[in-house]
Amino acid sequence: MQGMIKLVKLVRVQPTERHCEVELSLAPQSTEAAPVYLVNVREGHPDAEWQESSKTPFPVTLSQAETLFAQVLASKLEQGFVDTAATAPNSSSAPNPAPSHAMQWGHSSQTLAQKITRPATVSGQEKILLDRLPPRAWSGMSGKERTRTVRRIGERRLQEAVPRLLELLESADAMLDYCIAYAIGRCGDAGAKVAMQELSQRSKVAHVKHMALQAWLALATPEEAQHHAQGLLALWPADLQSAWNKAENAPSLQAGMDEVLLVLPAAKAWQAWRYDDWLEQLDMIAQTGISPLARPLLLQQLNNLSVNVLVFRAFRHLYKSAEFRADAELFGILHQRFEKAWPLFLLTSNTSYVYLERRYVRYADEVKKPHTRVAYSSLTRDYLRRRTWRTLRRLGELGSADFVSMATGVLLACDDAHAGKAQLQRLVEWNRLTRSYETELRYLSPYASWMVFNQLVHQHDSDVKTSRTALKWWMPATTEDLAYPARTKRQEAFPQLWDAAPEKLLYLLQHSLCHGVHVFAARALIDNQGFCLQLSAEQLQELLQSAYLPTQEFAFAAIRQRFAHQTPDLNWLMILLETDYQPAADFALGFIRKTPELYAQEPGLIVAMITSPSQGVRETCRLLAHSATVATRQIILSRLSIWARMATVPSNQADAARDDLQWLIQNVLSEQVAQLPDHDIAVWCDLLKSTHYWQQALATDILLAHPAGIAHVSPLTLRDLLQDADAGRQSLGSRLFAALPADVLLQQPDLVATLATALDARVRAAMTPVISQLAVYPEFSDKLLAHFIDVIFRSDNADGEDSVHADIINWCAGPLRAAALALPVDVQWRLLQARSKGAQELGAMLLKQEQGALAASLGILQWATLGKHAVLQVRLQAQHHFTQYLPEVRQHLNDALRILDTRWPETRSFAVEYFTNNIGANEWTLSQLLALCDHSQAGVQRLGRQLITRHFRMEDAAEYVLSLSQHPSASMQLFVSQWLEQSVQAYADKLLALQHLQQLQPYFLSVLSHVNKARTVKNRVIRFLQEQGLLSAGHAQFVARIFTRQVLTVAIQDKAQYILGLTQLQAAYPALADSSDWPMQLIAPRLHKDAAAISAESV
Amino acid sequence: MKFEYRYFGSSQVNDSATATSMQFAPDTLRKPTYFAATLQPTLALAYREAISAMHDVVVSDLRTQPKDRTAYFAWLAENEASLLADFMAQEKDLREKIAPVRAELTKVQNKKAEVIKPFYKAQREYFDYLYKENRDMWIVLDPVITVHPDKVFFECFSRDESTYASLSCRHNVFKHLGEFACGTTNIDYSSALYDEFQKIRAYKETRFEIQADGFQVQTGHDEQYHEAKIDLPDSWMRGFLQVSTAMSLPAHKLDLHPMDVHSICHTLRRKTERVGPRSIRFILEPGQPITMLFEPWGIKLVCQRSVFTGKEAAEVRIWGRRRLLTLERLIAVADKFSVMLMGTGLPSFWIAHLPDMDYTLGLSGWTANDWSRAGQFDLLAPRLDVDDATAQAVAHALSSQWSASTASLAQQLQLDSKLVASALTGLMQAGRVVYDAVDQVARWRDLVREPINVASLRFASEREALAAQLVHKNLLLDLQSAHVAGGGIEWKASVSASITNTKKLSKTMIRLDNDDRLVEGNCSCDYFVRNRMFRGPCEHMLAIRQVANSK
């Protein structure tokens, strides 16, 4: 009898999980000999093949074995292994996180050096200007000073200077005349009208004529101006004139404009007609007011025409004339065009020639020609942009009211659609002093390159920095945030002027399309408390519904302030609730929550709330609606009907409110809906044919809530919905279908089944009530189930809610449970064994049912097969069955062992444990133990070896060795080597023993042919063979044959042992050496005379 | 090349304590081939070892795998800052400040590792599970099984495109159960099958079954067919065909004792090579024991009991010797090994003679199929021009009798034996015939369903095709060679720029290292000037290389 003396199981978790077993066991030995012992070590990962080694190539005495055992154990413990029996899990105390060390960063304030020279008082400046005009002072001035003086007078509109200016007309060069015309036109003294008219006709210089004409127009009476405009119209080409006449009679402005625009492409045929002239003429016509068409047409043209040579002259003239007339809208639009339009020529200040049509021409010469080929160079563009700011700045410095209106025009022309993208710029620069690179991070807002915008809006912003030319504006960035900064302080230019005209700020908030402008204007308006208090409800509502957050915030702040101490009326509450600005809605909800009983009877409010885009509002509405009286509910329903028929509701808003509407109809309005008269139901039925999904869905909800609603739906409508390609509409159809009376549905099991296994989850969901309702009819549920089983065998790749299989399983677990349990057992078993995951899960579900027939029908073999199942539940159940029915398992042990074939670690470890603990030594048959050892899993092989070691029977030794020796794995070969001696000792007859030995030849060859491994087992086998060879001549011959084959090896240690063995054999049986293939010639050793004394251990 | 298989069900194993039954699912798109037999118990173990050795070939991949350094880089990214800080910290107090912070950081990181460990563990387990589920992806092409009137043989080719193995069993190995139909088919092979092969024992009955139409339906609605669509790289196919074509070429033949192979494996297992050349040099002298020289260690292995019986002395070098380690399992069961060496750097064949079985391991001349080996050999070149009618006649004759020697075919068809040999080579290149080196006969075996267009596979690149033309027209001048200091040989020549433009010459140089790899080159041609060696050598270099090989 052989057995385990000691077995220590060790485990190590770091760095990878490793298990180790150190074993001290009694060596297999015949009973009469003194007991000897083996120390074996096994180590490896639980799921992999373990490394097996033996510390005792040959059995040793107990004391030696104990020492070896202790040594191995100590070395393993040193390697970090822990004894599994001794350890208890130690809890690790969580250390408190150290308080974060916040660093205080210094704040470097960098301010832009701002040197704004304050102008002297305006009246003082005016006096100086006027004092320059008398002849004495005038004669002392240079030409430049004179023109400058006149221009300034024009800017300030000093009417008292006009008589003297008239005297100065045509007294010097054209520039002075130009400035005088400008000044007179601005001052608006009608007495100078004739002079201007004359100048416009007499002057030989084009720009003087142009300015004089503008001045005259500004001074002329409306009749005169209209007459002039009519004259212009009369000169137009006939086509254009007729189009114009048609346009004036057109029904709408847009149609009229289209009329004119359509005729323009034919302009090539019109002789002597110029586009730029026409635009200027349009402007003059617009000024005189004879046609409402002219101004919109002009603005449309200026907004859309590309800035090119053909029209640039008009742009330039119109820009100057807008500046002259203080026409803010025109001025703003033209400026914004210059901001956005790329120049046609890139010039630097010292370029004088441009390359045109194969030759260089002087730009300055070319640009003066009437039909110039150049225009709008980069210098021009920059000049014009700077000029806009200069104009605005001078107006602002003068404190003129024109500043605000002109700036409003410029800001209104700004549009986010034309803005760039906010970005971060990284500039890396070498710093010579610190000898390191310094990185500067700049935030460029979307408006970074809009010079005038930035001048107007950011001028007093200490954070904003600008380039020398003020063409680029940026802020030093500290974060990666790209959002346009909110504004706490006012930063705009001339704030006092804006404060004087808060209505312009309001206008900006109402009309601007630019976020930056809203930020500026909302902040500026906050400082005008008085104005804010006067804002009307409509204005505030409009601002609250703005698309721009700063404006919404401003409006909400104003509203809050207004209702600080009172409750807003219903109208205001609706306004607040309708907006998508959450704080406003919350504010209103606060009031409603205070006195819900007051508001519960307001049908309009409830409909507005339940359809609100905000989730919170709808939730509050649910609370309110409960308290509504019957009468109120009635009105709510009729209001809802009106709302539902509105085609203007945005569909995303309606979709968001769908669930709540459904809830309202089913829970609050159910009685009212049930009492709806037929004609109202018909209206809802019509909505089913709508093209909007939300309307159809709402109608479906109403119809389903009405007891006879489904009867009103025409079969055609229902069919269209069911067959619709859109899954959403199909789901509506299926819900309606599900509402059909039970006797109708019972006729249609196939349709129900098809809808219940549709790909869209909503369609399937609609079938759940039908299935629950009709499951009581066994015939129906059987048909349904057959279809489901068919579907569940097919693969389904969807997860979660989308999965058809999941729904089927739910139905089978719920309404169809009885039918599913009544399925034939073989179908249930097939479900379990199917490839489709859904089928497996359904099978698992059926297996779990206590009243199901499946579990009871299974034999041990089938339970063992279920140990391999992919569903954990099933495997656990199989384990449970095994534990519960131990006697049965004992009876069918062969079948039960199949559970070891599982690839799931938890089941395998259960099985290994189970068989170790529950099956006694005498219950195992030899073939079963061998089958365990032959198993493909390393863990099961270990079990087999362990059992054999424990329940070893001497009489079986030969059988074990013969069978196990055929195993290919190294650990099994090592295991077998322990019993070689016992196996031959079992035979009393030497001949039989030799036969046994011969049967083991493949094993010997296999072990001895291992390349560079299996040292222990090789040594054991060689020594065993050496000993066996000496038993008889037959043995010797057998052993010699093996040694002869193997002795060719280059492995020195093996070779030495083979030679030793052969020498011994030759000494014992000299006849052997006479055979022809004897590999050795024995030459007497010179050093070791007694060769036989060299034992295997000493090699 | 695209391959399509359609298996009905998958290969199954029914296992009990006393018997194992393996049912292979054949490719149903092919002509039905069927066969049912049990293994002879006396040969079971040898069969197991042989089929296991074959499995080693199927999954072997000795190409150099780049080291996975992601973990290192992740560590570096985490620690770079602190390493840099260490480096930069010149002042002591800074160090003192860093120390507690770093200690805390380490603590936090350890804690993080502890917290996140179960997650990683679960993740790894999941990946392991997936890996096991999809492990069959690792097998490139399912093994081919061929049933012939006298033999059944299995063939496979390794993933790294360099090793071919075939196990041919005489029918004695099996005890037949009923009829069998000759033919070739692919079988659905998986690593689970390998595990089952390990269970073969003499005391257990092992039954093989290849059924004509797969298995009968077992579960009513399950989808039983599974289709495999494999896109094989052309280089894989080229390798396979090159190696199997090489088998019919003349070779140095030698016999080795199993223990000689043991010694070879032992030598290779004991040492690791760090520098080239990594070759075995066979020194063959008539009447003398075969001697093998292992480079670069200079270990000389003299096979005392294996005497070279050839007539001419020769010295042959082969590379990719680690592939021989797949023979380890056969040492114990083989009676002897026969080796066929085609020549230096050319394929070699190692045949293990087992009782009633022969295991053939074919090694291509190299392990890696990179450009440094490009254009070394052209084993797919046609030997003689054979007209279509002759080729078809040979094909027809062979396919009707499954196997025949060249001489018997020549006699049967009344054709010149050289012509027949050449026609057979053509068929081998097309994958329709395999040469049985043991019986020295050609055997009919359709590797794939449709015949392969060998012309499209012959050259790895356009450059190789151009080089072959240059060599064919003999457009190389002043070919010179010289040994260089660092080891290796430098070849120089003036090569015509192209076969049409013979007036323009390209001055070309290549350097081959000790392992015969093309390690450096230079050429005055446009292709080299543009691409250097980034896209492989130019046609002129390849031409020189081909000529150099033959010298």
PDB file of N, CA and C in Angstrom, chain A residues 14 92 95 98 790 793 830 834-835 898 903-904 934 936 963 966-968 1005-1006 1009-1012 1044-1051 1079, chain B residues 15 48 104 114 117 129 133 198-199 201-203 219-223 257-259 262-263 265-266 269-270 301 305 328-329 331-332 334:
ATOM      1  N   GLN A  14       1.327  37.178  -6.579  1.00  0.00           N
ATOM      2  CA  GLN A  14       2.176  38.106  -7.324  1.00  0.00           C
ATOM      3  C   GLN A  14       3.344  37.370  -7.945  1.00  0.00           C
ATOM      4  N   SER A  92      -6.815  45.097   4.235  1.00  0.00           N
ATOM      5  CA  SER A  92      -5.891  46.230   4.119  1.00  0.00           C
ATOM      6  C   SER A  92      -6.653  47.498   4.474  1.00  0.00           C
ATOM      7  N   PRO A  95      -5.618  53.947   3.441  1.00  0.00           N
ATOM      8  CA  PRO A  95      -5.011  55.160   3.985  1.00  0.00           C
ATOM      9  C   PRO A  95      -5.812  56.390   3.559  1.00  0.00           C
ATOM     10  N   ALA A  98      -4.168  62.235   1.364  1.00  0.00           N
ATOM     11  CA  ALA A  98      -3.579  63.454   1.905  1.00  0.00           C
ATOM     12  C   ALA A  98      -4.307  64.658   1.307  1.00  0.00           C
ATOM     13  N   ASP A 790     -39.148  28.616 -33.601  1.00  0.00           N
ATOM     14  CA  ASP A 790     -38.492  28.666 -34.892  1.00  0.00           C
ATOM     15  C   ASP A 790     -37.531  29.849 -34.966  1.00  0.00           C
ATOM     16  N   PHE A 793     -34.267  29.718 -32.717  1.00  0.00           N
ATOM     17  CA  PHE A 793     -33.157  28.871 -33.169  1.00  0.00           C
ATOM     18  C   PHE A 793     -32.226  29.615 -34.120  1.00  0.00           C
ATOM     19  N   ARG A 830     -33.372  20.179 -26.959  1.00  0.00           N
ATOM     20  CA  ARG A 830     -32.742  20.717 -28.163  1.00  0.00           C
ATOM     21  C   ARG A 830     -32.474  22.202 -28.017  1.00  0.00           C
ATOM     22  N   ALA A 834     -28.879  23.994 -28.478  1.00  0.00           N
ATOM     23  CA  ALA A 834     -28.778  24.705 -29.756  1.00  0.00           C
ATOM     24  C   ALA A 834     -27.578  25.635 -29.763  1.00  0.00           C
ATOM     25  N   ARG A 835     -27.257  26.116 -30.962  1.00  0.00           N
ATOM     26  CA  ARG A 835     -26.135  27.023 -31.067  1.00  0.00           C
ATOM     27  C   ARG A 835     -26.531  28.453 -30.715  1.00  0.00           C
ATOM     28  N   ARG A 898     -18.266  12.595 -17.359  1.00  0.00           N
ATOM     29  CA  ARG A 898     -18.219  13.460 -18.547  1.00  0.00           C
ATOM     30  C   ARG A 898     -18.250  14.933 -18.165  1.00  0.00           C
ATOM     31  N   ARG A 903     -15.245  23.116 -20.260  1.00  0.00           N
ATOM     32  CA  ARG A 903     -14.129  24.063 -20.395  1.00  0.00           C
ATOM     33  C   ARG A 903     -14.279  25.202 -19.412  1.00  0.00           C
ATOM     34  N   TRP A 904     -15.293  25.144 -18.538  1.00  0.00           N
ATOM     35  CA  TRP A 904     -15.517  26.243 -17.595  1.00  0.00           C
ATOM     36  C   TRP A 904     -14.806  25.940 -16.289  1.00  0.00           C
ATOM     37  N   ASP A 934      -6.048  10.045 -18.794  1.00  0.00           N
ATOM     38  CA  ASP A 934      -5.953  10.309 -20.232  1.00  0.00           C
ATOM     39  C   ASP A 934      -6.708  11.547 -20.659  1.00  0.00           C
ATOM     40  N   SER A 936      -7.867  15.304 -21.533  1.00  0.00           N
ATOM     41  CA  SER A 936      -7.038  16.331 -22.191  1.00  0.00           C
ATOM     42  C   SER A 936      -6.749  17.510 -21.264  1.00  0.00           C
ATOM     43  N   SER A 963      -0.616   0.976 -19.142  1.00  0.00           N
ATOM     44  CA  SER A 963      -1.541   1.920 -19.764  1.00  0.00           C
ATOM     45  C   SER A 963      -1.010   3.340 -19.706  1.00  0.00           C
ATOM     46  N   GLN A 966       1.714   4.967 -21.962  1.00  0.00           N
ATOM     47  CA  GLN A 966       1.447   5.427 -23.326  1.00  0.00           C
ATOM     48  C   GLN A 966       1.102   6.898 -23.384  1.00  0.00           C
ATOM     49  N   HIS A 967       1.018   7.502 -22.215  1.00  0.00           N
ATOM     50  CA  HIS A 967       0.632   8.910 -22.198  1.00  0.00           C
ATOM     51  C   HIS A 967       1.776   9.781 -22.710  1.00  0.00           C
ATOM     52  N   PRO A 968       1.469  10.771 -23.549  1.00  0.00           N
ATOM     53  CA  PRO A 968       2.578  11.546 -24.116  1.00  0.00           C
ATOM     54  C   PRO A 968       3.145  12.622 -23.190  1.00  0.00           C
ATOM     55  N   LEU A1005      11.847   4.222 -24.914  1.00  0.00           N
ATOM     56  CA  LEU A1005      12.427   4.982 -26.029  1.00  0.00           C
ATOM     57  C   LEU A1005      11.959   6.436 -25.973  1.00  0.00           C
ATOM     58  N   SER A1006      10.695   6.593 -25.690  1.00  0.00           N
ATOM     59  CA  SER A1006      10.156   7.948 -25.664  1.00  0.00           C
ATOM     60  C   SER A1006      10.822   8.777 -24.571  1.00  0.00           C
ATOM     61  N   SER A1009      14.449   9.505 -25.417  1.00  0.00           N
ATOM     62  CA  SER A1009      14.670  10.348 -26.598  1.00  0.00           C
ATOM     63  C   SER A1009      14.308  11.807 -26.347  1.00  0.00           C
ATOM     64  N   HIS A1010      13.881  12.128 -25.151  1.00  0.00           N
ATOM     65  CA  HIS A1010      13.608  13.547 -24.883  1.00  0.00           C
ATOM     66  C   HIS A1010      14.883  14.343 -25.068  1.00  0.00           C
ATOM     67  N   VAL A1011      14.700  15.498 -25.679  1.00  0.00           N
ATOM     68  CA  VAL A1011      15.881  16.297 -25.980  1.00  0.00           C
ATOM     69  C   VAL A1011      16.045  17.350 -24.900  1.00  0.00           C
ATOM     70  N   ASN A1012      17.134  17.213 -24.171  1.00  0.00           N
ATOM     71  CA  ASN A1012      17.509  18.251 -23.217  1.00  0.00           C
ATOM     72  C   ASN A1012      16.442  18.527 -22.163  1.00  0.00           C
ATOM     73  N   THR A1044      22.019   0.320 -27.112  1.00  0.00           N
ATOM     74  CA  THR A1044      22.785   0.413 -28.360  1.00  0.00           C
ATOM     75  C   THR A1044      22.215   1.506 -29.247  1.00  0.00           C
ATOM     76  N   ARG A1045      20.924   1.568 -29.272  1.00  0.00           N
ATOM     77  CA  ARG A1045      20.303   2.610 -30.079  1.00  0.00           C
ATOM     78  C   ARG A1045      20.595   4.005 -29.506  1.00  0.00           C
ATOM     79  N   GLN A1046      20.504   4.121 -28.174  1.00  0.00           N
ATOM     80  CA  GLN A1046      20.573   5.444 -27.572  1.00  0.00           C
ATOM     81  C   GLN A1046      21.991   5.945 -27.343  1.00  0.00           C
ATOM     82  N   VAL A1047      22.929   5.041 -27.346  1.00  0.00           N
ATOM     83  CA  VAL A1047      24.283   5.441 -26.940  1.00  0.00           C
ATOM     84  C   VAL A1047      24.908   6.451 -27.901  1.00  0.00           C
ATOM     85  N   LEU A1048      24.307   6.597 -29.063  1.00  0.00           N
ATOM     86  CA  LEU A1048      24.852   7.561 -30.026  1.00  0.00           C
ATOM     87  C   LEU A1048      24.667   9.008 -29.614  1.00  0.00           C
ATOM     88  N   THR A1049      23.952   9.228 -28.552  1.00  0.00           N
ATOM     89  CA  THR A1049      23.610  10.607 -28.171  1.00  0.00           C
ATOM     90  C   THR A1049      24.844  11.462 -27.927  1.00  0.00           C
ATOM     91  N   VAL A1050      24.649  12.769 -28.062  1.00  0.00           N
ATOM     92  CA  VAL A1050      25.755  13.673 -27.736  1.00  0.00           C
ATOM     93  C   VAL A1050      25.639  14.194 -26.310  1.00  0.00           C
ATOM     94  N   ALA A1051      24.542  13.829 -25.614  1.00  0.00           N
ATOM     95  CA  ALA A1051      24.402  14.273 -24.229  1.00  0.00           C
ATOM     96  C   ALA A1051      25.348  13.463 -23.369  1.00  0.00           C
ATOM     97  N   PRO A1079      27.907  -2.051 -29.988  1.00  0.00           N
ATOM     98  CA  PRO A1079      28.481  -0.734 -30.293  1.00  0.00           C
ATOM     99  C   PRO A1079      29.826  -0.468 -29.631  1.00  0.00           C
TER     100      PRO A1079
ATOM    101  N   ASP B  15     -15.925  10.454 -27.357  1.00  0.00           N
ATOM    102  CA  ASP B  15     -14.847   9.906 -26.566  1.00  0.00           C
ATOM    103  C   ASP B  15     -15.431   9.086 -25.425  1.00  0.00           C
ATOM    104  N   ARG B  48       0.094   8.563 -33.463  1.00  0.00           N
ATOM    105  CA  ARG B  48      -0.152   9.738 -32.625  1.00  0.00           C
ATOM    106  C   ARG B  48       1.031  10.698 -32.667  1.00  0.00           C
ATOM    107  N   GLU B 104       4.012  59.684  -1.975  1.00  0.00           N
ATOM    108  CA  GLU B 104       2.559  59.701  -1.980  1.00  0.00           C
ATOM    109  C   GLU B 104       2.028  59.203  -3.320  1.00  0.00           C
ATOM    110  N   GLU B 114      -4.229  48.383  -7.230  1.00  0.00           N
ATOM    111  CA  GLU B 114      -4.968  47.400  -6.445  1.00  0.00           C
ATOM    112  C   GLU B 114      -6.457  47.430  -6.791  1.00  0.00           C
ATOM    113  N   LYS B 117      -7.110  46.147 -10.389  1.00  0.00           N
ATOM    114  CA  LYS B 117      -6.617  44.818 -10.727  1.00  0.00           C
ATOM    115  C   LYS B 117      -7.719  43.815 -11.074  1.00  0.00           C
ATOM    116  N   TYR B 129     -10.899  33.805 -23.054  1.00  0.00           N
ATOM    117  CA  TYR B 129     -12.075  33.070 -23.508  1.00  0.00           C
ATOM    118  C   TYR B 129     -12.270  33.276 -25.009  1.00  0.00           C
ATOM    119  N   GLU B 133     -12.178  30.647 -28.018  1.00  0.00           N
ATOM    120  CA  GLU B 133     -13.318  30.486 -28.914  1.00  0.00           C
ATOM    121  C   GLU B 133     -12.882  30.584 -30.376  1.00  0.00           C
ATOM    122  N   GLN B 198      -4.059  13.478 -28.882  1.00  0.00           N
ATOM    123  CA  GLN B 198      -3.174  13.117 -27.788  1.00  0.00           C
ATOM    124  C   GLN B 198      -3.713  11.933 -26.990  1.00  0.00           C
ATOM    125  N   LYS B 199      -5.012  11.652 -27.143  1.00  0.00           N
ATOM    126  CA  LYS B 199      -5.611  10.587 -26.349  1.00  0.00           C
ATOM    127  C   LYS B 199      -5.489   9.227 -27.013  1.00  0.00           C
ATOM    128  N   ARG B 201      -4.435   5.758 -27.769  1.00  0.00           N
ATOM    129  CA  ARG B 201      -3.698   4.758 -26.989  1.00  0.00           C
ATOM    130  C   ARG B 201      -3.846   3.418 -27.682  1.00  0.00           C
ATOM    131  N   ALA B 202      -2.933   2.548 -27.375  1.00  0.00           N
ATOM    132  CA  ALA B 202      -3.016   1.220 -27.982  1.00  0.00           C
ATOM    133  C   ALA B 202      -4.204   0.445 -27.432  1.00  0.00           C
ATOM    134  N   TYR B 203      -4.561   0.695 -26.160  1.00  0.00           N
ATOM    135  CA  TYR B 203      -5.627  -0.080 -25.545  1.00  0.00           C
ATOM    136  C   TYR B 203      -7.009   0.504 -25.826  1.00  0.00           C
ATOM    137  N   THR B 219     -29.779  18.656 -34.694  1.00  0.00           N
ATOM    138  CA  THR B 219     -30.802  19.519 -34.105  1.00  0.00           C
ATOM    139  C   THR B 219     -31.520  20.186 -35.254  1.00  0.00           C
ATOM    140  N   GLY B 220     -32.827  20.100 -35.184  1.00  0.00           N
ATOM    141  CA  GLY B 220     -33.664  20.418 -36.326  1.00  0.00           C
ATOM    142  C   GLY B 220     -33.377  21.731 -37.024  1.00  0.00           C
ATOM    143  N   HIS B 221     -33.292  22.817 -36.277  1.00  0.00           N
ATOM    144  CA  HIS B 221     -33.284  24.104 -36.965  1.00  0.00           C
ATOM    145  C   HIS B 221     -31.917  24.765 -36.961  1.00  0.00           C
ATOM    146  N   ASP B 222     -30.982  24.135 -36.332  1.00  0.00           N
ATOM    147  CA  ASP B 222     -29.667  24.769 -36.258  1.00  0.00           C
ATOM    148  C   ASP B 222     -29.066  24.921 -37.632  1.00  0.00           C
ATOM    149  N   GLU B 223     -28.318  25.993 -37.772  1.00  0.00           N
ATOM    150  CA  GLU B 223     -27.639  26.156 -39.050  1.00  0.00           C
ATOM    151  C   GLU B 223     -26.412  25.257 -39.025  1.00  0.00           C
ATOM    152  N   HIS B 257      20.516   8.025 -38.601  1.00  0.00           N
ATOM    153  CA  HIS B 257      20.002   7.250 -37.477  1.00  0.00           C
ATOM    154  C   HIS B 257      19.117   8.192 -36.646  1.00  0.00           C
ATOM    155  N   PRO B 258      18.036   7.690 -36.024  1.00  0.00           N
ATOM    156  CA  PRO B 258      17.203   8.596 -35.207  1.00  0.00           C
ATOM    157  C   PRO B 258      18.015   9.377 -34.189  1.00  0.00           C
ATOM    158  N   MET B 259      19.027   8.732 -33.631  1.00  0.00           N
ATOM    159  CA  MET B 259      19.798   9.438 -32.615  1.00  0.00           C
ATOM    160  C   MET B 259      20.633  10.562 -33.206  1.00  0.00           C
ATOM    161  N   HIS B 262      18.345  13.267 -32.976  1.00  0.00           N
ATOM    162  CA  HIS B 262      18.339  13.646 -31.563  1.00  0.00           C
ATOM    163  C   HIS B 262      19.517  14.553 -31.266  1.00  0.00           C
ATOM    164  N   SER B 263      20.653  14.195 -31.788  1.00  0.00           N
ATOM    165  CA  SER B 263      21.858  15.000 -31.538  1.00  0.00           C
ATOM    166  C   SER B 263      21.705  16.388 -32.144  1.00  0.00           C
ATOM    167  N   CYS B 265      18.916  18.018 -32.659  1.00  0.00           N
ATOM    168  CA  CYS B 265      17.989  18.779 -31.811  1.00  0.00           C
ATOM    169  C   CYS B 265      18.662  19.176 -30.502  1.00  0.00           C
ATOM    170  N   HIS B 266      19.441  18.246 -29.947  1.00  0.00           N
ATOM    171  CA  HIS B 266      20.127  18.505 -28.684  1.00  0.00           C
ATOM    172  C   HIS B 266      21.066  19.705 -28.829  1.00  0.00           C
ATOM    173  N   ARG B 269      19.029  22.814 -29.051  1.00  0.00           N
ATOM    174  CA  ARG B 269      18.358  23.180 -27.801  1.00  0.00           C
ATOM    175  C   ARG B 269      19.335  23.751 -26.783  1.00  0.00           C
ATOM    176  N   ARG B 270      20.561  23.296 -26.850  1.00  0.00           N
ATOM    177  CA  ARG B 270      21.524  23.712 -25.832  1.00  0.00           C
ATOM    178  C   ARG B 270      22.064  25.113 -26.081  1.00  0.00           C
ATOM    179  N   LEU B 301      29.418  17.656 -35.721  1.00  0.00           N
ATOM    180  CA  LEU B 301      28.678  16.461 -35.322  1.00  0.00           C
ATOM    181  C   LEU B 301      28.991  15.371 -36.326  1.00  0.00           C
ATOM    182  N   ARG B 305      27.291   6.204 -37.232  1.00  0.00           N
ATOM    183  CA  ARG B 305      26.621   5.057 -37.822  1.00  0.00           C
ATOM    184  C   ARG B 305      25.945   5.384 -39.137  1.00  0.00           C
ATOM    185  N   GLU B 328      11.193  16.363 -33.103  1.00  0.00           N
ATOM    186  CA  GLU B 328      11.546  15.765 -31.807  1.00  0.00           C
ATOM    187  C   GLU B 328      10.677  14.574 -31.420  1.00  0.00           C
ATOM    188  N   ARG B 329       9.379  14.720 -31.632  1.00  0.00           N
ATOM    189  CA  ARG B 329       8.471  13.662 -31.165  1.00  0.00           C
ATOM    190  C   ARG B 329       8.633  12.378 -31.960  1.00  0.00           C
ATOM    191  N   ILE B 331      11.558  11.040 -32.899  1.00  0.00           N
ATOM    192  CA  ILE B 331      12.836  10.352 -32.686  1.00  0.00           C
ATOM    193  C   ILE B 331      12.606   8.959 -32.099  1.00  0.00           C
ATOM    194  N   ALA B 332      11.699   8.903 -31.132  1.00  0.00           N
ATOM    195  CA  ALA B 332      11.500   7.633 -30.433  1.00  0.00           C
ATOM    196  C   ALA B 332      10.819   6.597 -31.311  1.00  0.00           C
ATOM    197  N   ALA B 334      10.699   6.616 -34.849  1.00  0.00           N
ATOM    198  CA  ALA B 334      11.181   6.428 -36.223  1.00  0.00           C
ATOM    199  C   ALA B 334      12.220   5.315 -36.287  1.00  0.00           C
TER     200      ALA B 334
END
